[in-house]
mmCIF file of C-alpha atoms and ligand atoms in Angstrom:
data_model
loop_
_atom_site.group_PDB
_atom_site.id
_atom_site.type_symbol
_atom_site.label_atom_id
_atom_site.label_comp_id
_atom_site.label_asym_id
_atom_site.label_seq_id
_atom_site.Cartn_x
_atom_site.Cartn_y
_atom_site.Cartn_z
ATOM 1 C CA UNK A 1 79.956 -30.293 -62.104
ATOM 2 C CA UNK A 2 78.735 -27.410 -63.636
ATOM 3 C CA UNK A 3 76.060 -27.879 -65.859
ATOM 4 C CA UNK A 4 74.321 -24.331 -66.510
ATOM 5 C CA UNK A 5 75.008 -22.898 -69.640
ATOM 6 C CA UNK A 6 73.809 -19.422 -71.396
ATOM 7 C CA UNK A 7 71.464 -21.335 -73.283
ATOM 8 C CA UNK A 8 70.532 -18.758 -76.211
ATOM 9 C CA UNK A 9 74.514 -18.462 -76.657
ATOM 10 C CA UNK A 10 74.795 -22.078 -76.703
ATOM 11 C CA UNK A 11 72.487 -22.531 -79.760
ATOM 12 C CA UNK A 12 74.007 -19.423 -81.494
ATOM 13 C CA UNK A 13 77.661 -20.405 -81.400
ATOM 14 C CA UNK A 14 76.625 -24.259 -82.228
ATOM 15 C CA UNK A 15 78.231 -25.469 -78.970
ATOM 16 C CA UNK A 16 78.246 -28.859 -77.735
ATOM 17 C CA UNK A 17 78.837 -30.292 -74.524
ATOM 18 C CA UNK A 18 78.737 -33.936 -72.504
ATOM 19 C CA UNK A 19 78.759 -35.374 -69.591
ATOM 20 C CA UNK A 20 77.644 -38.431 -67.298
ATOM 21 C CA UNK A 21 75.682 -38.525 -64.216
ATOM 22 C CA UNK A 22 75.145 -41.489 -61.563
ATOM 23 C CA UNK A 23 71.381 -42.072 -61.929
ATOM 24 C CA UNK A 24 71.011 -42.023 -58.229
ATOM 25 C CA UNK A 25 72.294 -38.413 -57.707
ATOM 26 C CA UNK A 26 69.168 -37.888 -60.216
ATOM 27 C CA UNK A 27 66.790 -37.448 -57.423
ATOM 28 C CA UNK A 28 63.900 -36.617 -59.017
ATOM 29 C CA UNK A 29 63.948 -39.417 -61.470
ATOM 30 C CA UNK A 30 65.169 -41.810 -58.620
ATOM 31 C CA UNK A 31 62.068 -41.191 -56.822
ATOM 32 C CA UNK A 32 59.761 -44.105 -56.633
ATOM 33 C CA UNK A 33 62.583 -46.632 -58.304
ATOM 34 C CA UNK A 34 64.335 -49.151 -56.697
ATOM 35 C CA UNK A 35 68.186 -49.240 -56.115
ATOM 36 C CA UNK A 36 70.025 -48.053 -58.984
ATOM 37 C CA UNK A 37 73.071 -49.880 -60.109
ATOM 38 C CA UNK A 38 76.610 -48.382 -58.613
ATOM 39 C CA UNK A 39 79.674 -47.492 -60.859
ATOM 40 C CA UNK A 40 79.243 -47.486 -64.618
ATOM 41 C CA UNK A 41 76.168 -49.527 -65.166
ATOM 42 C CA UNK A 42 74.138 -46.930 -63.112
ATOM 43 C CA UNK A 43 75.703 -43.609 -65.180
ATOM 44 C CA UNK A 44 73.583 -41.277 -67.621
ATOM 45 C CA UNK A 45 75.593 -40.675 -70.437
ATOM 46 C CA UNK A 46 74.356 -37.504 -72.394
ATOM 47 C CA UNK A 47 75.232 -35.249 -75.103
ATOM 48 C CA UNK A 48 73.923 -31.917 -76.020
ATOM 49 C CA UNK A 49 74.216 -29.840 -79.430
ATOM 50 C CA UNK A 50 73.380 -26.028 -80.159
ATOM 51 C CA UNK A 51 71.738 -25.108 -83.347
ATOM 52 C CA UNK A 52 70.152 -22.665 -84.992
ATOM 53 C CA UNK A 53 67.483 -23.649 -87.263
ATOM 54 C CA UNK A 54 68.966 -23.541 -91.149
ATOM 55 C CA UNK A 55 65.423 -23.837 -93.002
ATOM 56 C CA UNK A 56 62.110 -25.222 -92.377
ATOM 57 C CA UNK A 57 59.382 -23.112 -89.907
ATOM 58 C CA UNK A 58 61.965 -22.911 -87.720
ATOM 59 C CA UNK A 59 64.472 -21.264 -89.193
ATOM 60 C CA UNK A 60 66.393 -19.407 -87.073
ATOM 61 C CA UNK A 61 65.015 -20.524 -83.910
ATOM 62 C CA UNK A 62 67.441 -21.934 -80.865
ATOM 63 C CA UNK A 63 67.521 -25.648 -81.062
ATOM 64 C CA UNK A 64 69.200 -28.068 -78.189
ATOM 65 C CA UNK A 65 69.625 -31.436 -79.755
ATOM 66 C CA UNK A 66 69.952 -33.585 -76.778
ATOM 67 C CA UNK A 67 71.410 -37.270 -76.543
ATOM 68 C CA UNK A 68 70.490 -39.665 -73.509
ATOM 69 C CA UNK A 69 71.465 -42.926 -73.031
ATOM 70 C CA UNK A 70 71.290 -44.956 -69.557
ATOM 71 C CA UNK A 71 69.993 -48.503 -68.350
ATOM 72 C CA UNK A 72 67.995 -47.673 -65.418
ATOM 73 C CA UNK A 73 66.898 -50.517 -63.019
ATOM 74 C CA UNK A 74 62.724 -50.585 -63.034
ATOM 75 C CA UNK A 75 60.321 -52.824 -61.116
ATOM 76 C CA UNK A 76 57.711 -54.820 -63.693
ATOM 77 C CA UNK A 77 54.634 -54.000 -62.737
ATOM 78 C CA UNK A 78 53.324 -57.186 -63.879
ATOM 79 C CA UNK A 79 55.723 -59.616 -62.055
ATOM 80 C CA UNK A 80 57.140 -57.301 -59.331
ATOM 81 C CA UNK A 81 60.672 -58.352 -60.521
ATOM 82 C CA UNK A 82 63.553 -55.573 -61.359
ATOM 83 C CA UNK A 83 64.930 -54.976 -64.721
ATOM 84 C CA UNK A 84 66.892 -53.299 -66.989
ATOM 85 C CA UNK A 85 65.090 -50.476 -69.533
ATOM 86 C CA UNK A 86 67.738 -48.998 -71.851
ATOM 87 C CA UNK A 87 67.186 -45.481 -72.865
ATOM 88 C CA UNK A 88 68.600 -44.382 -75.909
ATOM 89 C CA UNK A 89 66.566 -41.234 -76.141
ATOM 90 C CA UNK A 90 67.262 -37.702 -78.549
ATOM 91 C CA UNK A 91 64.843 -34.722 -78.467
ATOM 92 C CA UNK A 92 65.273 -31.198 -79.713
ATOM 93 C CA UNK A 93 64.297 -28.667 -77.774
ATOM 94 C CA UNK A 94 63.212 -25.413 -78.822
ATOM 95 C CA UNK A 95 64.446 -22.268 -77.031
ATOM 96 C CA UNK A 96 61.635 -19.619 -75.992
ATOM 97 C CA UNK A 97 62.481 -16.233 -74.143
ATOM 98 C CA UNK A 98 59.607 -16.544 -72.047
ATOM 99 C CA UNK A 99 56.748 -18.790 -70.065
ATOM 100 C CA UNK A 100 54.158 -16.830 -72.491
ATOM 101 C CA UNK A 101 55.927 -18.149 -75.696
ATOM 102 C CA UNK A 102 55.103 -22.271 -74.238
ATOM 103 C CA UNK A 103 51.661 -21.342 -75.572
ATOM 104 C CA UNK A 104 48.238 -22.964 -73.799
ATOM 105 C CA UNK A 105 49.202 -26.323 -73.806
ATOM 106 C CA UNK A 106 52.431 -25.918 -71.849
ATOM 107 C CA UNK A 107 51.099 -23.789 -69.360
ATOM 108 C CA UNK A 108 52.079 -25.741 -66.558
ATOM 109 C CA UNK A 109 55.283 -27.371 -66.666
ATOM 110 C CA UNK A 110 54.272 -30.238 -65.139
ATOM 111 C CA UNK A 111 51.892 -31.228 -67.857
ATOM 112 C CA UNK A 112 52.777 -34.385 -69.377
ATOM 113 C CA UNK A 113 50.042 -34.842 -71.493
ATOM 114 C CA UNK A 114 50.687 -32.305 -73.163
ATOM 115 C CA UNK A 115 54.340 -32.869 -73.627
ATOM 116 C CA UNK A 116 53.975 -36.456 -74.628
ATOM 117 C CA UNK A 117 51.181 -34.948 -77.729
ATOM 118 C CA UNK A 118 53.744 -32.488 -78.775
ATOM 119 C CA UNK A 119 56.719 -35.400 -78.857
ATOM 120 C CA UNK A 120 53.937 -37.546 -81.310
ATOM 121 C CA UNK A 121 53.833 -34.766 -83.861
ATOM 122 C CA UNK A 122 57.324 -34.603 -84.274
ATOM 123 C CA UNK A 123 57.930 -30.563 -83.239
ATOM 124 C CA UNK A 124 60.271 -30.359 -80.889
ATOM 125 C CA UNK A 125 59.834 -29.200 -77.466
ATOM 126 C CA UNK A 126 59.655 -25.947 -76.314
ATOM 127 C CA UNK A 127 61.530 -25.119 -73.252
ATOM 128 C CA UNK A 128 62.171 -21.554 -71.862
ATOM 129 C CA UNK A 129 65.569 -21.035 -72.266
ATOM 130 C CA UNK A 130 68.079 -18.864 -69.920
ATOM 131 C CA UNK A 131 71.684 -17.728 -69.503
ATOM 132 C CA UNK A 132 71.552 -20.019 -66.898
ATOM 133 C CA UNK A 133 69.911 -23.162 -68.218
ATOM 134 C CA UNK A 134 70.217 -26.198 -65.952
ATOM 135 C CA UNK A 135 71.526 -28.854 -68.560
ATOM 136 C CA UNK A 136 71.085 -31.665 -65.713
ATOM 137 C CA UNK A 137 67.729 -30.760 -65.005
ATOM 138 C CA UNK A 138 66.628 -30.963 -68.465
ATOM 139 C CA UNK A 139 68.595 -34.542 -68.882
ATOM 140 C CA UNK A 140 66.776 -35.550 -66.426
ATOM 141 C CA UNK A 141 62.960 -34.440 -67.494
ATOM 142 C CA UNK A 142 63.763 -36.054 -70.697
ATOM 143 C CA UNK A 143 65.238 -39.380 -68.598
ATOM 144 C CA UNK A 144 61.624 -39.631 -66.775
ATOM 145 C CA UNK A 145 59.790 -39.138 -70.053
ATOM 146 C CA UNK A 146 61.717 -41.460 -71.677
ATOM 147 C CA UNK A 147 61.281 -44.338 -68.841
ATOM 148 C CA UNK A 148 57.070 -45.980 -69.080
ATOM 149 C CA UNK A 149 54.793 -44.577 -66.380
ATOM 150 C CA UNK A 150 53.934 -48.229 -65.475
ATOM 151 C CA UNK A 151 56.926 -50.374 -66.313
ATOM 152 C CA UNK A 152 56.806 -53.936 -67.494
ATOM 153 C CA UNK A 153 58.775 -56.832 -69.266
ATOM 154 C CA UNK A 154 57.581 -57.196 -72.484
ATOM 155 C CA UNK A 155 57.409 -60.560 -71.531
ATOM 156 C CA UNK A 156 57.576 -61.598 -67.964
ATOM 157 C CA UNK A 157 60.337 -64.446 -66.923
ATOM 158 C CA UNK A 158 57.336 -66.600 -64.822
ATOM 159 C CA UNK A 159 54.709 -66.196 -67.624
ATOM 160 C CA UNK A 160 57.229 -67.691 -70.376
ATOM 161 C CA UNK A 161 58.619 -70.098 -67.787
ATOM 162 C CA UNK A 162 54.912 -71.637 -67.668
ATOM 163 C CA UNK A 163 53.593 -71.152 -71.120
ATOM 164 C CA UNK A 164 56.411 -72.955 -72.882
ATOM 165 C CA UNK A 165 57.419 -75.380 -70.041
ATOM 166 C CA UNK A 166 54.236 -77.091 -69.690
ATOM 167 C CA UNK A 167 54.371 -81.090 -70.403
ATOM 168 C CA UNK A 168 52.914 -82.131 -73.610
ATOM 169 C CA UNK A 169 50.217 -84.581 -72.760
ATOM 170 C CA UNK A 170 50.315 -87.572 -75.071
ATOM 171 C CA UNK A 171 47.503 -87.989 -77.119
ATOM 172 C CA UNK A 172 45.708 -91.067 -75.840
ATOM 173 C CA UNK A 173 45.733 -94.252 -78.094
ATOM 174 C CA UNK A 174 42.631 -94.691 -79.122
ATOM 175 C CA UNK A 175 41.249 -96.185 -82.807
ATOM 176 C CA UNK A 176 39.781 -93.983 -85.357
ATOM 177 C CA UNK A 177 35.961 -94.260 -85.877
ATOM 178 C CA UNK A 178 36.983 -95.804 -89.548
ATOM 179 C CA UNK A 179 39.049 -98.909 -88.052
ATOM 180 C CA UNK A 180 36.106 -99.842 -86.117
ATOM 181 C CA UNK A 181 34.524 -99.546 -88.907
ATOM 182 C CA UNK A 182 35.992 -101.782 -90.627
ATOM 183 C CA UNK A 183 36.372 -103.959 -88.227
ATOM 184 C CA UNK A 184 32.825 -103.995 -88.074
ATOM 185 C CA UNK A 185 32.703 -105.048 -91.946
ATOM 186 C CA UNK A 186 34.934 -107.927 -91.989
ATOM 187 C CA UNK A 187 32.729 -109.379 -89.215
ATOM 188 C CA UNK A 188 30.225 -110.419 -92.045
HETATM 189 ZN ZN1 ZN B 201 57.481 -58.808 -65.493
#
């Protein structure tokens, strides 16, 4: 599948496009993760949308309103055990002509710290755009910033397992310091 597009066109003309991917052909985000599922549990669904700013600071900029849902597989760094992490994940992504026009703080691609401050303010991203844009690629830098750098169960299966499954230990029976008390009394 062909998934290059003339990216600055795309956002002009208001295009939209979709597709779905088998996580495991995703090799860069595969890296590091265990098995992913086969058939349609293990597929990347995504959507993309072209826009042109209407209003705001923006206006007229090239937008790329992007769409990402899939359930990869993740180890639990806590417990070692695999599970499921839905992403359900939209970011817009601001077209630039050039590397110069990232600014300072997106100097190196690679940068994550940089990317994850810009997603906290709410701008979108800035990505240098092309008129041959890799769709995929960018579907799948937004998968691997959408999945936790150190995965974990929000609660792990063992830890519930022994918090709530402990035996109650019965109180023992034993008399209150006031019957003895008055025990004590009626001796007289
Ligand atoms: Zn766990």
């Amino acid at each position: 599948m062909d998934t290059r597009i003339d990216a600055f066109a795309f956002a002009r003309q208001g295009r939209e496009a979709h597709g779905v991917v088998p996580l495991a052909r995703l090799l860069r985000f595969a890296e590091g993760l265990p098995a992913q599922p086969e058939g349609e549990a293990g597929l990347v669904r995504w959507s993309v949308r072209g826009e042109e700013a209407k209003s705001g600071l923006l206006q007229g900029e090239p937008l790329l309103h992007l769409h990402i849902q899939a359930d990869p597989v993740l180890v639990c760094q806590r417990c070692n055990e695999l599970f499921t992490y839905p992403v359900d994940s939209r970011v817009t992504l601001q077209l630039v002509k050039s590397e110069a026009d990232l600014e300072d703080e997106f100097a190196s691609g690679e940068d994550d710290g940089a990317e994850e401050q810009d997603f906290a303010s709410g701008q979108p991203e800035k990505v240098v755009g092309s008129r041959h844009f890799d769709l995929l690629a960018q579907v799948e830098d937004e998968l691997i910033l959408s999945v936790p750098y150190v995965p974990k169960h929000d609660v792990c299966p063992g830890a519930q397992a022994s918090e709530g499954g402990a035996p109650q230990e019965p109180a023992a029976e034993r008399p209150s310091p006031f019957a003895v008390l008055e025990q004590l009394k009626h001796k007289d």
